[in-house]
Amino acid sequence: MGCGVSKSNQFHKNAGKAIKSAVLIQRWYRQFVARKEMRRRYTWHIFQSIEYSGEQAQIKLYNFLGYLMDNFTPASNERNLISHIFRDNEVCRDAEWERYFCYKNIEVPDLYSGPHLTFPLTVEQAVGLVEAFRNKKQLHSRYVLQLLLETWKQLRLLPNINRISTCHSKEITICGDLHGQLEDLLLIFYKNDMPSLEKPYLFNGDFVDRGKDSIEILIILFSFLLVYPSEVYLNRGNHEDHIVNLRYGFTKEVLSKYRLHGKRILKLLQKIFSWLPLATVIDQKVLVIHGGISNTTDLSVLARVDRHNYNSALRPPKKRHQREAEESIDSDEEAGSTNKVLQRRPSLTSPRTLTRNCFQNRSLQDFSDRLKANTVEEVEVHEGLPGPFGPENDTSQSCESISSEDEWKQILDLLWSDPMAQDGCVPNEVRGGGCYWGPDVTEDFLNRHNLQLIIRSHECKQEGYEFCHNRKVLTLFSASNYYDVGSNRGAYVKLGPDLVPYLVQYQASSMIRELSVRQSAGRSERSANKVLREQLFAHKSDLICAFKKLDSENKGRVSLANWASAVESVMHLGLPWRIMRSQLVTGRSADSSIDNSIDYYEWFNELAIKGANADHIDQSLLETLYRHRSTLETIFRIVDTDNSGFITMEDFRQTWKLLSVYLKMEITEDAISDLAVTIDSNQDGSIDIEEFMEAFRLTDKKSRLERGRSMFMGTATDLTKLEGDPHI
Amino acid sequence: MAPKKVEAKKPEAKKPEAKKDEAKKDEAPPPTSRAQSPRGEMKIRFAQCGDVLRALGHNPTNQEVLKLLGRPKPEEMHTQLLDFDRFLPMLQHVARSKETGAFEDFVEGLRVFDKEGNGTVMGAELRHVLATLGEKMTEHEVDRLMVGQEDANGHINYTEFVKHVLAG
């Protein structure tokens, strides 16, 4: 029939259109997805670069301070300002130690509504603590100190490398970085049950910093460690380090939550961190460490070091000749360390140079007795040089094989390294410590030690975990939404006797409301862009300099290509600047971009961060302040020896002098006075660190309250200060 | 279109690399990579090629991508690598393609399914079409595309839908 034919034609025409239409939509959808993925990646990259460059800045700072220590005379002011952080704990023997950290005279007031602890700890109490923290309670400082003391005693018994086995069909659960994110720990316990005799756990470091509940996480982990010493294992991470904590928020958190006793808690924690085991081996086949390995990592060396001598991985042992040039000593030494090396043999009459010896098997008691009698001279005590040598070998030769620098490097590599795709092993310049190690190094290491898998953490991964090096290395990260809401999932791994990793992912949902995919991606992007714009502004002078070089005719404009290359040459972030141009160059400077050139002066006007009451301060000084605010804050906190949050005017000046040397820039006395005047509003000669940082808009008050973490170099600035209980 | 930087995704580390693409104006410029990171390889897998082209603002069909790659075997898609010099001509070819859809093309195409001629299509039908015709999408992909588009009766106003698609 005629109609049939035409109908069939119509049908085919329609079908053809339908297909064409479908293909069109499909293509556009795929493009949308691809572009979104690209934007997600560079947003991630922004967060990660800034995180790592913060770590790098941290290490640079400490290298600088170390340099100061080595090269300034003992009498110099600058040195005195900071020498205390290079000095070991002032408390010496066990008796004094216990007295200093005594909790017994701390009273718990009746009004206190948090949990009460009795020792020895029971599982009910540990579980009770988890509940209490879930309900936002805080543990009283008396119990905190008591808990920490017990924990310290326990940790001292542990070897450098835990060796555990999954016998009796026990599956062990391994968790990565938690970074003070209590929600994630609670989620893990909810999904996987709490630690028990049937449920062993291993926590792979970085329990603290950045998140706002670091101390609560520690309390929970330590409690379970005490209750189940054979089922709960802890590895040290690079953030279990009091110097890193100064910068990344843990110090601040503790001082804020524990006004009265925070300092003591921190000091005790310093010790505890150094006593955390460095690694764990499961069934002699799986190595679990926080950072990674290098081509020189040797487990037998690591098994033998005195790990507690390495308070901070950022303090390298001093060079030999410099040590011998040293003149000062603390008469106090670290308690409990049996293999301490002293630089100089103490003498009653005249100084005699100590050879670099190992005084193993002699208890520190022996030395402290002798030293106590020698107040004439001062010798600086440094990280030890142990080794399995007998007491007869009091000669330097036998110790030469393992220098303390080698040991330090072994530990640094273990805690700071990252894997890379290429073969080889190169220094990790991005973080400033440890290495990048390649698949060949993994292969070699596993063979040498007869292992089959390395599980490590240290790097945030979008899915919470990632395999690399031919599935021989597993990265595990347990802090979900780390960079921002929706940025990544967390994961934990379960390992049974078959040693096949079974991964479980999650994402703390209280942080994610019902955001559509577009919304949450957009939010992260906006957040990252904001951070990036501030970074750009902080480097204004260098950028203008770079632009001028390319703007030969001095028109105040550069082409897009030149803009991108100049920005990269200054910022070194490896970002796709051209693609991001539309987000970074906005407002009037975008309008005036004719023929794709950019008016860079106008651009900086757009980016400018207006200081509140800072108009009388020199612009370039302001920029310096902004760029180095994290370093500045860290230095302040070092200078603030009693951790009170205040420093004296005089120390303030000294700090600036220090900073000017570090930054190699001129800061005049007048400029410093101007600064001081601005913030010492009550004229009492002391400066409140927090106020200072806020006065110059160096911390963004608004974002502080939004999240538990500031993106600015990771200071955990969301500390809703506990107004309630002054007695805690 | 203004020249943009190309991002190449690496096979292993999955970190974006920045490269310049001035295919429209000059010939192949030097790639800028992050000199510090030891991870840069500047190669992508065959399977990523389509996504990279799309990330740059083009939207070739999968067929077109395969053709440009020289019709590789399925297993080669995940093992074979492509470097920038091989990629650039592909990009240039795709950029010249005139097959970009305008708003009207979409709407006209969708109107085919508008049985009642009232500006809406059945969500279920659209899903079916997208998953079975042309370069099929997975159920998951279709879900993501259509989130929030269907009304209580399962109808979609396709003019709005097309705006939604193009806004991405």
Coordinates of C-alpha atoms in Angstrom, one line a residue, chain A residues 530-531 533-539 607 609-611 619-632 656 693 696-700 712-713:
Chain A
K530 CA 40.4 31.2 46.2
V531 CA 43.5 29.6 47.7
R533 CA 44.4 33.6 44.0
E534 CA 45.8 34.3 47.4
Q535 CA 49.0 32.5 46.6
L536 CA 49.3 34.5 43.4
F537 CA 48.8 37.7 45.3
A538 CA 51.4 36.7 47.9
H539 CA 53.9 36.5 45.1
L607 CA 43.6 40.0 43.3
I609 CA 43.8 41.4 49.6
K610 CA 42.9 44.4 51.5
G611 CA 44.5 44.7 54.9
Q619 CA 53.2 47.2 51.0
S620 CA 56.1 44.9 50.3
L621 CA 56.3 44.0 54.0
L622 CA 52.7 43.2 53.9
E623 CA 53.2 40.9 51.0
T624 CA 56.0 39.2 52.8
L625 CA 53.9 38.7 55.8
Y626 CA 51.2 37.2 53.7
R627 CA 53.4 34.9 51.8
H628 CA 55.2 33.6 54.8
R629 CA 52.5 33.7 57.4
S630 CA 52.7 30.1 58.2
T631 CA 56.4 30.3 58.7
L632 CA 55.9 33.4 60.8
W656 CA 61.7 39.8 63.0
M693 CA 47.8 36.9 62.6
F696 CA 46.8 41.5 59.1
R697 CA 44.1 39.3 57.7
L698 CA 46.7 36.6 57.7
T699 CA 44.1 34.1 58.8
D700 CA 40.7 34.2 57.2
F712 CA 46.4 27.9 54.3
M713 CA 49.3 25.7 55.0

